[in-house]
PDB file of C-alpha atoms in Angstrom:
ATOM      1  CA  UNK A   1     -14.782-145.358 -38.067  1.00 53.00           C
ATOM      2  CA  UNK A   2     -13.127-147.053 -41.076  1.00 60.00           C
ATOM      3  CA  UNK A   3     -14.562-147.301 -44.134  1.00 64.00           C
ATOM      4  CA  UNK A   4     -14.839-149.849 -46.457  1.00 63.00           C
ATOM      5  CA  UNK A   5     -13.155-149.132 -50.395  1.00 66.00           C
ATOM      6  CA  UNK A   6     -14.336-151.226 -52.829  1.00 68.00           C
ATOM      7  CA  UNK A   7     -12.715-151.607 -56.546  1.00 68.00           C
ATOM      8  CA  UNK A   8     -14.331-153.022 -58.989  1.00 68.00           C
ATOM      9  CA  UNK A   9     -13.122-153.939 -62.179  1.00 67.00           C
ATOM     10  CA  UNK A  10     -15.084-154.815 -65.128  1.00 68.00           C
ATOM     11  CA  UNK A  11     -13.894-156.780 -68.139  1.00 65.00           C
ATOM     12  CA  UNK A  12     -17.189-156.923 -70.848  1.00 69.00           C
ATOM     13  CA  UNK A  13     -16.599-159.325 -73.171  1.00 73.00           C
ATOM     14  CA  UNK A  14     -18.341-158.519 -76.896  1.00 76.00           C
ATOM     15  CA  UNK A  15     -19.125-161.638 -79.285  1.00 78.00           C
ATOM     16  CA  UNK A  16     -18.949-160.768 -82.784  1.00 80.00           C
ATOM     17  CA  UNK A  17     -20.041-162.342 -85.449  1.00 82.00           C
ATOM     18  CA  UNK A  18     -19.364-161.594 -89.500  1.00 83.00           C
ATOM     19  CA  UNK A  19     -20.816-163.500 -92.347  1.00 83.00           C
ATOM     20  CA  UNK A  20     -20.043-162.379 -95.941  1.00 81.00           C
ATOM     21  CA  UNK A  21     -22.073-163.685 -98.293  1.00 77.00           C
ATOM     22  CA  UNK A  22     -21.193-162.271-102.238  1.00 79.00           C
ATOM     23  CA  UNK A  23     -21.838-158.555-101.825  1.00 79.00           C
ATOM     24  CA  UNK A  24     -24.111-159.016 -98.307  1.00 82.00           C
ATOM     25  CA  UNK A  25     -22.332-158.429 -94.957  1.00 81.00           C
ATOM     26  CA  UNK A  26     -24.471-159.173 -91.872  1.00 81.00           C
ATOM     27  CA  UNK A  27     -22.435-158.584 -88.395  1.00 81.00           C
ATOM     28  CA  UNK A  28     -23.629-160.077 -85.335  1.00 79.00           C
ATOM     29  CA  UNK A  29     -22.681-158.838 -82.320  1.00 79.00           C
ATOM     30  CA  UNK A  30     -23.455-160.085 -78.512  1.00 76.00           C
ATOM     31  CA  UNK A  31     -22.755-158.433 -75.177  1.00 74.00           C
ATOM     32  CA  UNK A  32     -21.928-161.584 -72.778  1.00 72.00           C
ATOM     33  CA  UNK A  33     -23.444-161.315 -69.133  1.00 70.00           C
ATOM     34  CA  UNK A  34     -20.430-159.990 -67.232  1.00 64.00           C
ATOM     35  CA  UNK A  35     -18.588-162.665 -65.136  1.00 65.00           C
ATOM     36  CA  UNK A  36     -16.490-161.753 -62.012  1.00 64.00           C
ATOM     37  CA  UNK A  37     -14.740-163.897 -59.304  1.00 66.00           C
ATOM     38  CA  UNK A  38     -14.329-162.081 -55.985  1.00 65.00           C
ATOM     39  CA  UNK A  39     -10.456-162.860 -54.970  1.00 63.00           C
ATOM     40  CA  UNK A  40     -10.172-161.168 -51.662  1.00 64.00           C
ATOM     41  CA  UNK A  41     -12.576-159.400 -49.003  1.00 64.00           C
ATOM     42  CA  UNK A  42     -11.303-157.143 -46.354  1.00 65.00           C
ATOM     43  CA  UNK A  43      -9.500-153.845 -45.391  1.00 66.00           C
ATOM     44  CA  UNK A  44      -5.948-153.008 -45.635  1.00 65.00           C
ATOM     45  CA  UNK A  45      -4.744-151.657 -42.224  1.00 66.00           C
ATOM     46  CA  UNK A  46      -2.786-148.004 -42.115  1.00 69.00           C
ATOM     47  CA  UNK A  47       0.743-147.985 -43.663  1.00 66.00           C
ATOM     48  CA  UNK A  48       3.291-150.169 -41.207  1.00 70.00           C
ATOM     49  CA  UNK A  49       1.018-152.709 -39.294  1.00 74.00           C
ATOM     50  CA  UNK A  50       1.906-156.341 -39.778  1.00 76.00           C
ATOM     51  CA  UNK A  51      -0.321-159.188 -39.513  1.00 78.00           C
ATOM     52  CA  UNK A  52      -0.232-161.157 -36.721  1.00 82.00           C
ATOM     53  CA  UNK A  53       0.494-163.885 -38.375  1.00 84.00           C
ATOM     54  CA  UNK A  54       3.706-161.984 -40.191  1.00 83.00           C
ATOM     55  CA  UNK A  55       4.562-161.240 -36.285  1.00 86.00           C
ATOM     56  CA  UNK A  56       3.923-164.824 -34.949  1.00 89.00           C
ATOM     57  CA  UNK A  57       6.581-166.395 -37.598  1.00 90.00           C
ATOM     58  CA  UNK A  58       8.733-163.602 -36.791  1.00 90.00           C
ATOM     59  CA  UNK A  59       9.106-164.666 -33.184  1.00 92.00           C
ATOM     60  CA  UNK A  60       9.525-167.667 -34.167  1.00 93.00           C
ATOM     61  CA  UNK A  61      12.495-167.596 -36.414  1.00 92.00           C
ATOM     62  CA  UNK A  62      13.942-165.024 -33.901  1.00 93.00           C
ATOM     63  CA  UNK A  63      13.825-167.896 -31.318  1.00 94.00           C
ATOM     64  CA  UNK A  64      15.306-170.435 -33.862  1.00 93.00           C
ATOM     65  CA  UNK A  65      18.055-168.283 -34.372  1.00 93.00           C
ATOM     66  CA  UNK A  66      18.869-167.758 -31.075  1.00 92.00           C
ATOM     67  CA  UNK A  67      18.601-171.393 -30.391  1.00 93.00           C
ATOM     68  CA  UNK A  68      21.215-172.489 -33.425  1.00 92.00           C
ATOM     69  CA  UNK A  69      23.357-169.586 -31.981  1.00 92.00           C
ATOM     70  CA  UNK A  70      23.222-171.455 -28.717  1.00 92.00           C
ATOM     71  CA  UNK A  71      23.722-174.785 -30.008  1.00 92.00           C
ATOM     72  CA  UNK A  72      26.576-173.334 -31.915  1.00 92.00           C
ATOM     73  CA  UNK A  73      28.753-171.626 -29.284  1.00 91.00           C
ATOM     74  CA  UNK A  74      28.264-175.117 -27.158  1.00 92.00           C
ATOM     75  CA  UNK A  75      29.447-177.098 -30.033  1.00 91.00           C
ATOM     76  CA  UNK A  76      32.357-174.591 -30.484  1.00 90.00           C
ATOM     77  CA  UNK A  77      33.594-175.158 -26.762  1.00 91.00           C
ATOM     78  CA  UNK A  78      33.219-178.708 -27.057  1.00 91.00           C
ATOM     79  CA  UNK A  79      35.690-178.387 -30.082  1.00 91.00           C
ATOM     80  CA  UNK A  80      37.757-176.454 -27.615  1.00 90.00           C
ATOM     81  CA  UNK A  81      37.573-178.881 -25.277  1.00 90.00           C
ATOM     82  CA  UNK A  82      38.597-182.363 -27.172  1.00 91.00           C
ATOM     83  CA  UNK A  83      41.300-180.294 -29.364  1.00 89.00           C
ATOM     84  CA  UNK A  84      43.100-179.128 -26.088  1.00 88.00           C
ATOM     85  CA  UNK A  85      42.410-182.947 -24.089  1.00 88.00           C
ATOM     86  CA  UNK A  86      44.769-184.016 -27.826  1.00 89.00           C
ATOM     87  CA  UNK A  87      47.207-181.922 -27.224  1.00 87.00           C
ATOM     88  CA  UNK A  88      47.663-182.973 -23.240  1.00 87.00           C
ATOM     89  CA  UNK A  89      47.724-186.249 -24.547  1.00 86.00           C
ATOM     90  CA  UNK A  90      50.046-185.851 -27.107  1.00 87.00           C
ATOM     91  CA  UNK A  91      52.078-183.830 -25.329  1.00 84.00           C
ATOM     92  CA  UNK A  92      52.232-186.302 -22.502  1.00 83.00           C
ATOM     93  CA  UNK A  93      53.111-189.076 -24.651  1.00 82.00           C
ATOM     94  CA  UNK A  94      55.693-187.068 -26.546  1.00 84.00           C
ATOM     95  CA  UNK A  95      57.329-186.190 -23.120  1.00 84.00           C
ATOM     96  CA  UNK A  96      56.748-190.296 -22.212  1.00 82.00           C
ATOM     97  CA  UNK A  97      59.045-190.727 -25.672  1.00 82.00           C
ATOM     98  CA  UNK A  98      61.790-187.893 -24.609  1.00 81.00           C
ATOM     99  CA  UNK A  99      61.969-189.469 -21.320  1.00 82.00           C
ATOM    100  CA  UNK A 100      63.173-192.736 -22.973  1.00 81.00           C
ATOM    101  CA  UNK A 101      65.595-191.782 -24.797  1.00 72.00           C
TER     102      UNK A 101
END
């Protein structure tokens, strides 16, 4: 069973007041009602657990990655591709030229 810890911080804030009149000092002072916002509610799971959101995003930039890498190695071979089908051609044509003169 896991427990619940709670923290709870407390910031009093004090209103003072201080009137000097000639040789009489009166001081005033007021405790406000403390104020507090509550900013989160839940339990922090054991040292090395990741949301499942944290995991869900993580998948999913695993499986862009791999999909750029993909993309990449295609575009790459392409390049491969058209640079060799220039230098056939050139090549041809250069022999066309030789063959000429």
């Amino acid at each position: 069973m896991k427990t619940l810890e709670r923290i709870t911080l407390r910031h009093t804030v004090q209103q003072v007041v201080r009137v000097d009149m000639g040789g009489n000092l009166v001081t005033l002072r007021h405790l406000s009602q403390p104020r507090f916002n509550v900013v989160t509610i839940g339990m922090q799971g054991p040292v090395g657990t990741v949301a499942e959101s944290v995991l869900t995003m993580a998948q999913q930039a695993v499986q862009t990655a791999n999909s750029a890498s993909d993309k990449a190695s295609q575009v790459s071979q392409d390049q491969l591709v058209m640079v060799s089908g220039m230098s056939q051609t050139i090549d041809h044509y250069i022999g066309a030229i030789g063959a000429q003169e």
